[in-house]
CSV table of C-alpha atoms in Angstrom, one decimal:
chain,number,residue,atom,x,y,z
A,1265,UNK,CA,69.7,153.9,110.7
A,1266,UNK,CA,73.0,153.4,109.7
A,1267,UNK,CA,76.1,153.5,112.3
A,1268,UNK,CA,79.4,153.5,110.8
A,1269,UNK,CA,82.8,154.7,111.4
A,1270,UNK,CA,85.4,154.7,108.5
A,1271,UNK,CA,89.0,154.8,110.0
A,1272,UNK,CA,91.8,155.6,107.7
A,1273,UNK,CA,94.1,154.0,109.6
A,1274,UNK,CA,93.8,151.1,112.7
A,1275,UNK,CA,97.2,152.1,114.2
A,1276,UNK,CA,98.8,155.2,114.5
A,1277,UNK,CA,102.6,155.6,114.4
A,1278,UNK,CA,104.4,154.5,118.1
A,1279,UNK,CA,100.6,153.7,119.2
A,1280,UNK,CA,99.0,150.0,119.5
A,1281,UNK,CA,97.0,148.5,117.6
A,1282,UNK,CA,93.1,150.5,117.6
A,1283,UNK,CA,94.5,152.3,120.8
A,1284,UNK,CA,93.6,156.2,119.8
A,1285,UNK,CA,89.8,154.7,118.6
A,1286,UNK,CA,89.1,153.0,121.7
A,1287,UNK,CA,87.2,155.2,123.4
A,1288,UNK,CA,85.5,156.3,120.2
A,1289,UNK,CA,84.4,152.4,119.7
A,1290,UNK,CA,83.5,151.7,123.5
A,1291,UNK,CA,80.3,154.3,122.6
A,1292,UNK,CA,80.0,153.3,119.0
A,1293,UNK,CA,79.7,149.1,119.9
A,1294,UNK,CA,78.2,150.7,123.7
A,1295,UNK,CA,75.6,147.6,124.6
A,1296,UNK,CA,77.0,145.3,122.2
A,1297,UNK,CA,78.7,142.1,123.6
A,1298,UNK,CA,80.4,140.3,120.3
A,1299,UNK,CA,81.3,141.5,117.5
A,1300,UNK,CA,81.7,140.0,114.1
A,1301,UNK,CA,85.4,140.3,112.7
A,1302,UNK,CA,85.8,140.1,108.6
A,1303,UNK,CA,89.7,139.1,108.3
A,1304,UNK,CA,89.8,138.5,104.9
A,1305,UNK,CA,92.3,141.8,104.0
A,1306,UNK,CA,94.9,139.5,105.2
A,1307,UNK,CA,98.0,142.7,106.4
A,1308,UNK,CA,101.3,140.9,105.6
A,1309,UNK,CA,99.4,137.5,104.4
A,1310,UNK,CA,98.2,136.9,108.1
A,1311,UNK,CA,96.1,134.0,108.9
A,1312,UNK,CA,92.6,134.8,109.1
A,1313,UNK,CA,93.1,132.6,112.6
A,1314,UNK,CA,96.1,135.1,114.0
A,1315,UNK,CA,94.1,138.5,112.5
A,1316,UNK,CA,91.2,137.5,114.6
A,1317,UNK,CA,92.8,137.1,117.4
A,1318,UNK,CA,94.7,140.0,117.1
A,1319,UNK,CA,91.5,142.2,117.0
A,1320,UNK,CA,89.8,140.3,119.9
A,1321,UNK,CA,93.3,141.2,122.1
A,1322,UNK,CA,92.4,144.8,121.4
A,1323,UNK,CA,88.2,145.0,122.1
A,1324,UNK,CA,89.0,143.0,125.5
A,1325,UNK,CA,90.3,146.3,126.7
A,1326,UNK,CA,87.1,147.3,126.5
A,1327,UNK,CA,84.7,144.7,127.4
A,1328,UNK,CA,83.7,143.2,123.8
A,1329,UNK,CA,83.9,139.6,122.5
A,1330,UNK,CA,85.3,138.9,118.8
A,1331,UNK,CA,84.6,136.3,116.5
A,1332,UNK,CA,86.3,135.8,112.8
A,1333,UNK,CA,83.3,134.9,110.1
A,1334,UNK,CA,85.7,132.1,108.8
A,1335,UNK,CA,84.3,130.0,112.1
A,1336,UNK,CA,80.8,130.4,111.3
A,1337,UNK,CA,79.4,127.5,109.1
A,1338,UNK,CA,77.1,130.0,107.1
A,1339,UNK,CA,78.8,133.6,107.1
A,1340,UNK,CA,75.1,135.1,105.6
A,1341,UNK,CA,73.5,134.3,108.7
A,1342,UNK,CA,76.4,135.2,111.1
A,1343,UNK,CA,76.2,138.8,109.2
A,1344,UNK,CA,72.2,138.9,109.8
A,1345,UNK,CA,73.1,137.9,113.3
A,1346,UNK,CA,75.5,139.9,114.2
A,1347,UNK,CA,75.8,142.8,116.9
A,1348,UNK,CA,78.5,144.8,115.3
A,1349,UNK,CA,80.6,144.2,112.4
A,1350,UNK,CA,84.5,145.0,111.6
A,1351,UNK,CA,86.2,144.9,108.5
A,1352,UNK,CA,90.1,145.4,108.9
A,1353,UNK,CA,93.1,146.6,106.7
A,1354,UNK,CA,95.0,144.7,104.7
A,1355,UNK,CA,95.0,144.1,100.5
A,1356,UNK,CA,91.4,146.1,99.2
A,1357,UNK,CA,92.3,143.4,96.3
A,1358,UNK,CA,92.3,140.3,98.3
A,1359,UNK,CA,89.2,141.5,100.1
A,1360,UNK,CA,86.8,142.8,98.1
A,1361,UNK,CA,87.9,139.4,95.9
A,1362,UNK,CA,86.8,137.4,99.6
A,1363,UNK,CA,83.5,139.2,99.5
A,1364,UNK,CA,82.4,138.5,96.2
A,1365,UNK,CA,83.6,135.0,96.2
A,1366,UNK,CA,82.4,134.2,99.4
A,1367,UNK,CA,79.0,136.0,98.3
A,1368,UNK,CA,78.6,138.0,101.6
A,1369,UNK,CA,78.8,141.2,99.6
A,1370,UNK,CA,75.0,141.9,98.9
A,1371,UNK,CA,74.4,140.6,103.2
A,1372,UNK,CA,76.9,142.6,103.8
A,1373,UNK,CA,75.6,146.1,102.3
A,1374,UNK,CA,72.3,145.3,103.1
A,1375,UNK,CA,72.9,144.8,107.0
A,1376,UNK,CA,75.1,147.6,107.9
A,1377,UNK,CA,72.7,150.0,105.8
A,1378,UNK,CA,70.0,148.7,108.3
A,1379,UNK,CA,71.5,149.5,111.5
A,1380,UNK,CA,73.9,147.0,112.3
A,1381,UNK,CA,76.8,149.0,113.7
A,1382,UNK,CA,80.0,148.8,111.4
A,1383,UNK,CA,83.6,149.9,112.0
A,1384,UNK,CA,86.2,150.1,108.6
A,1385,UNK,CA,89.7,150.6,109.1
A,1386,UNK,CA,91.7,150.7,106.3
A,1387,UNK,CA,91.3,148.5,103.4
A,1388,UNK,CA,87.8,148.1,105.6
A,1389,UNK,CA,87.0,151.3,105.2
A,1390,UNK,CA,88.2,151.6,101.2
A,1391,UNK,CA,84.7,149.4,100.5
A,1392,UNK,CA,82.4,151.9,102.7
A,1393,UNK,CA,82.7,154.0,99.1
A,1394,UNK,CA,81.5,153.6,95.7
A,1395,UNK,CA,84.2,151.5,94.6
A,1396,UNK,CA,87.7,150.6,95.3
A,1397,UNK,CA,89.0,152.8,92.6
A,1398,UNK,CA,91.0,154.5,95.3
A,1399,UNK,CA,93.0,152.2,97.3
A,1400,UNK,CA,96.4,152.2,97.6
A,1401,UNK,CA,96.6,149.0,97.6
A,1402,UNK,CA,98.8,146.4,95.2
A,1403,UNK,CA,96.9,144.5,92.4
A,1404,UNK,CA,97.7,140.4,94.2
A,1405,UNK,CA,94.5,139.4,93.1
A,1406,UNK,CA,91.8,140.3,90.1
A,1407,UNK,CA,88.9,140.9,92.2
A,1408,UNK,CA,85.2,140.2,90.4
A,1409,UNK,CA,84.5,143.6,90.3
A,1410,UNK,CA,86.3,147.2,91.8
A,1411,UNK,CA,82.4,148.1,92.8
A,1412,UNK,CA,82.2,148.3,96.8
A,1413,UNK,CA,79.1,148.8,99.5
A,1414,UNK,CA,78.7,152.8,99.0
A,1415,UNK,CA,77.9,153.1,102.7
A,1416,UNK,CA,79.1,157.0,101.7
A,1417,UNK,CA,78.1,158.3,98.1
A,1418,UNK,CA,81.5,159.0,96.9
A,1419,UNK,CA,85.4,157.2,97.4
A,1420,UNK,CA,87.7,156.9,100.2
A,1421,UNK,CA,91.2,157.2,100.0
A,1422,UNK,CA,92.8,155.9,103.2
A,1423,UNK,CA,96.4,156.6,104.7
A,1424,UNK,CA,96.0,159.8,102.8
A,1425,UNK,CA,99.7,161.2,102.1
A,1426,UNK,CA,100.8,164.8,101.3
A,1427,UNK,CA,103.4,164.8,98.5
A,1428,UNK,CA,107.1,164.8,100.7
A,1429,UNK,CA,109.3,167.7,100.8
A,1430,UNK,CA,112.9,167.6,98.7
A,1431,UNK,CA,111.7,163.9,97.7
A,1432,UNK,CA,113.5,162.7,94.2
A,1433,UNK,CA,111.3,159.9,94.1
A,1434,UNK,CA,109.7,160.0,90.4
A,1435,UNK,CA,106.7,157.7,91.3
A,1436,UNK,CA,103.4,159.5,91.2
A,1437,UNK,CA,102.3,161.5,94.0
A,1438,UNK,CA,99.1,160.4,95.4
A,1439,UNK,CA,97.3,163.8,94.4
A,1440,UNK,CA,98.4,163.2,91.0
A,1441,UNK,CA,96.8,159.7,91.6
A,1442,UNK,CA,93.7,160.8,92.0
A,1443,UNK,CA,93.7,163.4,89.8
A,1444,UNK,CA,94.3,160.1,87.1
A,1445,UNK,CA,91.1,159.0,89.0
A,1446,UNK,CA,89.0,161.8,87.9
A,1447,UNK,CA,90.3,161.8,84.3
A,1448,UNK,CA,87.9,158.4,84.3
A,1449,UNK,CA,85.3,159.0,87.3
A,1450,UNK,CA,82.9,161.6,88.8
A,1451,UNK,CA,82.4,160.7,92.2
A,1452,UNK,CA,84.3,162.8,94.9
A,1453,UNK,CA,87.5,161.4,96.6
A,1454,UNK,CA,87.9,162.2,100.5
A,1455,UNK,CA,92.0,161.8,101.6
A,1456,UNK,CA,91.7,160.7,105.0
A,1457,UNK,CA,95.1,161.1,106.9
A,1458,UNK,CA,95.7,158.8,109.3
A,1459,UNK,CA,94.2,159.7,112.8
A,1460,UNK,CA,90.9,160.8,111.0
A,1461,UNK,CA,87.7,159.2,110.3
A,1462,UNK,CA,84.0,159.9,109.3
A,1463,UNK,CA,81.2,159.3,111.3
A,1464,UNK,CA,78.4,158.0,109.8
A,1465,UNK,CA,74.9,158.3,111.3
A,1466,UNK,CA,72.1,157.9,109.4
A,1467,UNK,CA,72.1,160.4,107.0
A,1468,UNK,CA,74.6,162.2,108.8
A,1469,UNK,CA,78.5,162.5,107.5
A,1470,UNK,CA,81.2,164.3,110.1
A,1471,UNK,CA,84.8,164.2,109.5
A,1472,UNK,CA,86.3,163.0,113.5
A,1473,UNK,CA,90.3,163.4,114.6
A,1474,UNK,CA,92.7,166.0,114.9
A,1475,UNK,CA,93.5,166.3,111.6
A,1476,UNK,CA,92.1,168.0,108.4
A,1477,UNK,CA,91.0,165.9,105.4
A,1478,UNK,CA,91.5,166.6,102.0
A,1479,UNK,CA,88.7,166.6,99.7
A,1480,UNK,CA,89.2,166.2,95.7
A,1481,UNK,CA,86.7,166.4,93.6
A,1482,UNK,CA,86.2,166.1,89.5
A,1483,UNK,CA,87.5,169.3,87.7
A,1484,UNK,CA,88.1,171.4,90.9
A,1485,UNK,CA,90.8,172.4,92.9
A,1486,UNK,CA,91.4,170.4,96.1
A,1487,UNK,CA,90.1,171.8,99.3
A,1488,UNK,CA,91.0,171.2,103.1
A,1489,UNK,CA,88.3,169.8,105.3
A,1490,UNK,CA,87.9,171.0,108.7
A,1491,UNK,CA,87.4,168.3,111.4
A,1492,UNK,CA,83.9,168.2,113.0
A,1493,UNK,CA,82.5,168.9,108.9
A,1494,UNK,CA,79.6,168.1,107.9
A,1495,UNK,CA,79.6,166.3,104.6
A,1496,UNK,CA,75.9,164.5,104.5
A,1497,UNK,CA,75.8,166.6,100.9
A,1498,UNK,CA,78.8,165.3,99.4
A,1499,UNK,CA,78.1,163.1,96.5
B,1398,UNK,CA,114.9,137.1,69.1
B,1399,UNK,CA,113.5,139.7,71.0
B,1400,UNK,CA,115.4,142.4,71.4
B,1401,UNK,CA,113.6,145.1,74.7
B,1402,UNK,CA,114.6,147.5,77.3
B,1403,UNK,CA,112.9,147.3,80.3
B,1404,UNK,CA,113.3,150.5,82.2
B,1405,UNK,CA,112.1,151.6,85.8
B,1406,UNK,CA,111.4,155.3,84.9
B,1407,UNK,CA,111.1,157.5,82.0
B,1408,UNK,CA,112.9,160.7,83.7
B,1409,UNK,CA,115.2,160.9,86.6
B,1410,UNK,CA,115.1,163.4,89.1
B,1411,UNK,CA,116.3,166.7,87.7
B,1412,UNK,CA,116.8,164.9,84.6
B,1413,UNK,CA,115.0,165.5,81.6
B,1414,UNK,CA,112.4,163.0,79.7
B,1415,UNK,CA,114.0,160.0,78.5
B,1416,UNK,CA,117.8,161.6,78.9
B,1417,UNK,CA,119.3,159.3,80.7
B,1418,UNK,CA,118.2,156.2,78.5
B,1419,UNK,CA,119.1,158.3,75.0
B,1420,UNK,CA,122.8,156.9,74.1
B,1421,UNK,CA,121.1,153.6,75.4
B,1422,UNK,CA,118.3,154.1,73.0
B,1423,UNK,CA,120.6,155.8,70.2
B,1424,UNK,CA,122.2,152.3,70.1
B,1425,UNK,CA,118.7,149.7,70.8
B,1426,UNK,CA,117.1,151.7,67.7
B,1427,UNK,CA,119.6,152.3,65.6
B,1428,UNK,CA,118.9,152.0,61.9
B,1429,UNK,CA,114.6,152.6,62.5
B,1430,UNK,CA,113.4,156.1,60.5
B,1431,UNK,CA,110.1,155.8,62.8
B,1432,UNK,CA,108.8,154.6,66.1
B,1433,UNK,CA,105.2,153.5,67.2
B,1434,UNK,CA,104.3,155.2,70.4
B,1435,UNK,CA,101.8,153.6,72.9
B,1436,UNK,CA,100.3,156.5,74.7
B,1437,UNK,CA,97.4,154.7,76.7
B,1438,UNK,CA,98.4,155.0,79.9
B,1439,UNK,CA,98.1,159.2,80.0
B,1440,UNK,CA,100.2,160.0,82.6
B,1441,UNK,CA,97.9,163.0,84.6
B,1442,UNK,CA,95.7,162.4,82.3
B,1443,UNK,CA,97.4,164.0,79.6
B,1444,UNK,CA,95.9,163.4,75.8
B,1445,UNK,CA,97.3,160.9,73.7
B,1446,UNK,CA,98.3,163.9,71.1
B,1447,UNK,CA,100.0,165.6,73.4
B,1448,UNK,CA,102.1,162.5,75.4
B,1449,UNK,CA,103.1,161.7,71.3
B,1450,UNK,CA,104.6,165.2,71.1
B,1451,UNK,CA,106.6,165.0,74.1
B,1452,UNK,CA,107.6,161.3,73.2
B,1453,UNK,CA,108.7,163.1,69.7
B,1454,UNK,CA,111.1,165.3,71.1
B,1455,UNK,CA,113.0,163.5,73.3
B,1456,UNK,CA,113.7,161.3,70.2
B,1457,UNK,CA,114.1,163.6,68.2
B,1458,UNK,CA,117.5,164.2,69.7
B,1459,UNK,CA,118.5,160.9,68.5
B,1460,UNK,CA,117.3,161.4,64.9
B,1461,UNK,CA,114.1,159.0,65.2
B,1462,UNK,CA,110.8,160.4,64.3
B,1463,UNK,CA,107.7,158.9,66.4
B,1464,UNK,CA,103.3,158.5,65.4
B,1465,UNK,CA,101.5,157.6,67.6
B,1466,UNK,CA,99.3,154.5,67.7
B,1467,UNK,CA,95.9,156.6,67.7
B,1468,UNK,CA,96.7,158.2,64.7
B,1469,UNK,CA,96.5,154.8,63.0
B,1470,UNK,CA,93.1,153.7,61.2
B,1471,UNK,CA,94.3,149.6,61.8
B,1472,UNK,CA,96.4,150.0,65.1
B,1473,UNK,CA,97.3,145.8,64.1
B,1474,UNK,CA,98.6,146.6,61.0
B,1475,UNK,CA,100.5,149.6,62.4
B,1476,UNK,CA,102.3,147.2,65.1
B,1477,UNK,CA,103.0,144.6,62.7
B,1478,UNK,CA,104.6,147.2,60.0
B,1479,UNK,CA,106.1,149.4,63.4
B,1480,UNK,CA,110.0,149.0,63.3
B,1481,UNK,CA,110.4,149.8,66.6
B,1482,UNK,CA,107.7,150.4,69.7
B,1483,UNK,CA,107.3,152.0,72.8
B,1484,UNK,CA,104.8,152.1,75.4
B,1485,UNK,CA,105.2,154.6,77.8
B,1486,UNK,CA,104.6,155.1,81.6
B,1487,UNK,CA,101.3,156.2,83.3
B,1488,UNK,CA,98.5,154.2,84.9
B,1489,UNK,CA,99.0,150.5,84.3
B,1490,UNK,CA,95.3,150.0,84.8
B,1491,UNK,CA,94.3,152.2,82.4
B,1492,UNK,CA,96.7,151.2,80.0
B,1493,UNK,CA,96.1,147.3,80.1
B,1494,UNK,CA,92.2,148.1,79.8
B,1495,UNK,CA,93.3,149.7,76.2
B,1496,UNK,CA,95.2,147.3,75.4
B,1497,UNK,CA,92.4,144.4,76.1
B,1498,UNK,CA,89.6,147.0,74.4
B,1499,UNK,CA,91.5,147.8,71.1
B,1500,UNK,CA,92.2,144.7,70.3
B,1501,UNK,CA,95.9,144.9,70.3
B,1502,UNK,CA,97.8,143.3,73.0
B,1503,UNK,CA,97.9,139.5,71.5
B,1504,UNK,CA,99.7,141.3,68.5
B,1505,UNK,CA,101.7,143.4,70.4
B,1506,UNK,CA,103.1,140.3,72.5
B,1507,UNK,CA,103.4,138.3,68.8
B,1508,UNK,CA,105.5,141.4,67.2
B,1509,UNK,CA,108.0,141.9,70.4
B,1510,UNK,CA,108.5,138.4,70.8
B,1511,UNK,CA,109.4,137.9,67.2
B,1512,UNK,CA,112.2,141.0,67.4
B,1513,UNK,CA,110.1,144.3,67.1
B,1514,UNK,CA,112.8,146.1,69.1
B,1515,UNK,CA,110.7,147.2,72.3
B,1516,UNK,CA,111.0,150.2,74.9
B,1517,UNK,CA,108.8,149.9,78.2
B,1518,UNK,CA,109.1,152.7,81.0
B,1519,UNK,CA,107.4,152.2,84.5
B,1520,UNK,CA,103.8,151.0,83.1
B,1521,UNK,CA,105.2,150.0,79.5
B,1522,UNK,CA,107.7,147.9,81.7
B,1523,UNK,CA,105.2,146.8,84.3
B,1524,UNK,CA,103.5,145.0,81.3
B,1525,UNK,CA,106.8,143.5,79.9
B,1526,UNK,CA,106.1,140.8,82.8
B,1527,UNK,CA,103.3,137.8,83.5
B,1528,UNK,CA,101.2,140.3,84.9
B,1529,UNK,CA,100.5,143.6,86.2
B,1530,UNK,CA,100.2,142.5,90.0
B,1531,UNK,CA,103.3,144.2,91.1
B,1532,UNK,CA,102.2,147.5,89.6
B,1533,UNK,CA,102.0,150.5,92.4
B,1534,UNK,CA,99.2,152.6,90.2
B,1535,UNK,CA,95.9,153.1,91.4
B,1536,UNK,CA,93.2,151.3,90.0
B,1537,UNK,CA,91.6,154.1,88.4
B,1538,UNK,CA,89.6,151.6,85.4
B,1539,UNK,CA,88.8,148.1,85.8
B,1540,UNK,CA,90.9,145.8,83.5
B,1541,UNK,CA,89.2,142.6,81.5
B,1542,UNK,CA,92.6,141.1,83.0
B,1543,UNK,CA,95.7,141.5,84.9
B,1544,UNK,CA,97.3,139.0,82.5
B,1545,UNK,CA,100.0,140.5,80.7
B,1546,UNK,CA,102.7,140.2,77.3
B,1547,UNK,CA,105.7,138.1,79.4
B,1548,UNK,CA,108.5,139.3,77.3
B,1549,UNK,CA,110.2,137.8,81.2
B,1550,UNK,CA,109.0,134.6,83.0
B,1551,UNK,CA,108.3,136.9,86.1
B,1552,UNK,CA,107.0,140.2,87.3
B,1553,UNK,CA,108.2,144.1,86.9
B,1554,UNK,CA,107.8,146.2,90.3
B,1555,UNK,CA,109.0,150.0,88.5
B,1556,UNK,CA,110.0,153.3,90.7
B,1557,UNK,CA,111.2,150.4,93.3
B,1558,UNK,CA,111.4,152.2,96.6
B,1559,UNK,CA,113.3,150.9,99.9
B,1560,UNK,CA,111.6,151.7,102.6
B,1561,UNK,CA,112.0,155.6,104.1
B,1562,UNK,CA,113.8,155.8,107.4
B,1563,UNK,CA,112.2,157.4,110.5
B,1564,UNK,CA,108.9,157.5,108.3
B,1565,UNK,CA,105.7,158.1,110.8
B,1566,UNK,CA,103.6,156.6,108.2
B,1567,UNK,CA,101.8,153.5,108.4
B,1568,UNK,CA,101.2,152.2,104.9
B,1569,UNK,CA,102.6,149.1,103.6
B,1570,UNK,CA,105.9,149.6,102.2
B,1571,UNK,CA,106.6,148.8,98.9
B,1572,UNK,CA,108.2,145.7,100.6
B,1573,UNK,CA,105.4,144.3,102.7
B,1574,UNK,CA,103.0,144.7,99.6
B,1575,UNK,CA,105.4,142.4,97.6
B,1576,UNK,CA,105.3,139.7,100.6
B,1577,UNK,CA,101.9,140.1,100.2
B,1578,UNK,CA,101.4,139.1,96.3
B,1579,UNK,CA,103.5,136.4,96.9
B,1580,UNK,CA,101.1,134.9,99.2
B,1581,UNK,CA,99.0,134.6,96.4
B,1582,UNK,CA,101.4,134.2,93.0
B,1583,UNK,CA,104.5,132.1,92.7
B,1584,UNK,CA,106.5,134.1,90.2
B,1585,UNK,CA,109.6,136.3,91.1
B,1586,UNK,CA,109.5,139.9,91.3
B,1587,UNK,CA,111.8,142.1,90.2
B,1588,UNK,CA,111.9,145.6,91.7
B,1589,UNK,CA,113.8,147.7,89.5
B,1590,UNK,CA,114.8,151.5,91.4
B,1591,UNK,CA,115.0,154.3,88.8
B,1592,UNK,CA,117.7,154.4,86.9
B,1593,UNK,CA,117.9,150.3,86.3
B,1594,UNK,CA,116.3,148.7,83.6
B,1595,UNK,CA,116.5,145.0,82.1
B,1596,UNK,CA,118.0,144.5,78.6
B,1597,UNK,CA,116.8,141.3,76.5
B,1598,UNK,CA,118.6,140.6,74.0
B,1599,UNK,CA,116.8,136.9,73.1
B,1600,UNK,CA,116.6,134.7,75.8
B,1601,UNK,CA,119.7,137.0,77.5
B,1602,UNK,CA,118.3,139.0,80.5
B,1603,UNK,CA,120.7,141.8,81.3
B,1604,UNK,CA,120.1,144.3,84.7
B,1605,UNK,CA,121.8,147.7,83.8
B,1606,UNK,CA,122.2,151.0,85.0
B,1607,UNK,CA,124.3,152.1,88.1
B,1608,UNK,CA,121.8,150.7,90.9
B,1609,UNK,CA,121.5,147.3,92.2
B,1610,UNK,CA,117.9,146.0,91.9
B,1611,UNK,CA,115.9,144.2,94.6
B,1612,UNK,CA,114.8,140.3,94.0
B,1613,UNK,CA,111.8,138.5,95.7
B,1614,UNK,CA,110.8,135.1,95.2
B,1615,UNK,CA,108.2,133.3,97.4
B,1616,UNK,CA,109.3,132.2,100.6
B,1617,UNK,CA,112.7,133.5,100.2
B,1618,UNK,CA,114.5,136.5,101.7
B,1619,UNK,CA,114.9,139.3,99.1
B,1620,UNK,CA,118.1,140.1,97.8
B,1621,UNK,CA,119.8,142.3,96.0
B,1622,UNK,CA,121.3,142.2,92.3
B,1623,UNK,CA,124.2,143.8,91.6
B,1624,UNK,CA,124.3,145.9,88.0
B,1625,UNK,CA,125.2,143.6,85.1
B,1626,UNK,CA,124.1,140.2,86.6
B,1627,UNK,CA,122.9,138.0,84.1
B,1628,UNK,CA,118.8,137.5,84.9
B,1629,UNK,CA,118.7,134.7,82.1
B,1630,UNK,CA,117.7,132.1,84.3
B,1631,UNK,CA,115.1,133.4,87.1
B,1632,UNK,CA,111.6,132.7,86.4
């Protein structure tokens, strides 16, 4: 059964790093003594050493172990192995590149749909959709494919951001962004705002947090989500 | 000798299309009856018909007619007879993807390079470098390549934005993503704010427009480059 959280964000602003998810993780990873850290998103070109090490500082606070899949010798079996697994922000580029070349992908998929708990942040949580299509991410690399793990049956677009007020900034909006998405894909979009995420539980989807999320879909009008939403039917 | 304009945006805030650019363009197409318009990249998804008629009035003002590149049976033959061209802004993934599928980009870069005088705005500037890795569109298509026409020895970042003060949001800014491509490529970026674009004239690389524009190279502290500054050299 699967057991998933996608965050769109690891770190909200004046807050620490995975601080306001804590106590949502210490049940979601509850009986689980290490988990299994993909680094490869690489925020700010960070080692995949220092990222690690950074993510084990914040599950010490509450009681788990974290190890980076660099340091294992066969990453396939470390993902079959593994207790829990957490993908973290970064470049959607440079990672979904990491798990195609390092060929973890198809483990990958096929271990978190099984039951292995997951947790996305991010750029981690961009791959839970059908593709990558969505992130807001900068092109660094030219991954093997934009396809992603479809943990959910339709895209996620982290770090969701209402158009600002009075700006005279001429770049796209993100809405208008995704509205380009649609022009060339079907699948809904969910614009998670950062301090939201979906639970996923089995078949279950529920939008968590504080804050509304903003659902887009092909050739209809946006539409606010209400936290605690059930969204298990949205494909 | 190649002879382009390079611009940032199409339209400044509270401006209309083009209007800022038009004694510019009055003067970089002088003598050409007829332009070739690249619609591809469908800003909002807007059809290439319709982009071609708002390209057509804006020059319209400055006595140059405009057909689109669709309306052409042998869009190869329409590039190589074309006595001027412009590709216009949109979604740089989308548009690189037409460019690859039709056929057309090896002749484009042959035609521009040989003196086809040349107009890019945001995405039909973002390709005017070695590749689109610097663009800030969403990858809405999958592209057979990020390789692009290098009309310049280095890369195009369009709608440059400095980072917003007191922002709450925590995205990369437009900053950290370029630190992050140049942990993977070693060419110079140029971010370019709107209102500045590059003039080549030949080998003569020319910034212009009122702004300064911002420089990164690998492993070097940005800096900015003051209107007029001669680019010639920076690759």
């Amino acid at each position: 059964m699967k057991k998933i959280i996608i965050a769109s964000t690891s770190t909200l602003h004046n807050g620490s790093y995975l601080d306001y998810l804590l106590p949502t993780l210490a049940s979601h990873f509850k009986g689980i003594g290490n988990l299994l850290f993909i680094p490869y998103a690489r925020p700010g070109g960070i080692s995949h050493d220092d990222y690690t090490s950074k993510v084990s500082e914040a599950f010490a606070k509450i009681g788990i172990g974290v190890k980076g899949i660099h340091e294992f010798d066969n990453p396939i079996t470390a993902l079959e192995q593994a207790e829990g697994i957490f993908t973290g922000g970064g470049n959607t580029f440079l990672l979904v590149t990491q798990l195609y070349k390092t060929g973890i992908i198809e483990t990958l998929e096929k271990v978190v749909k099984n039951g292995t708990p997951y947790l996305g942040t991010s750029a981690g949580s961009n791959i839970c959709g059908l593709t990558m299509g969505t992130t807001n991410d900068m092109p660094i690399v030219y991954p093997p494919s934009f396809k992603t793990l479809s943990f959910v049956p339709f895209n996620i677009n982290p770090h969701y951001l209402d158009p600002i007020e009075g700006s005279t900034h001429m770049g796209e909006t993100r809405e208008t962004r995704i509205n380009e998405f649609h022009h060339f894909n079907s699948q809904p979009v969910l614009g998670l705002r950062e301090g939201s995420w979906l639970e996923v539980i089995g078949n279950k989807i529920t939008l968590k947090g504080d804050l509304t999320a903003r659902l887009f879909r092909q050739n209809q009008t946006p539409e606010e989500i209400t936290t605690g939403s059930d969204l298990s039917d949205l494909k």
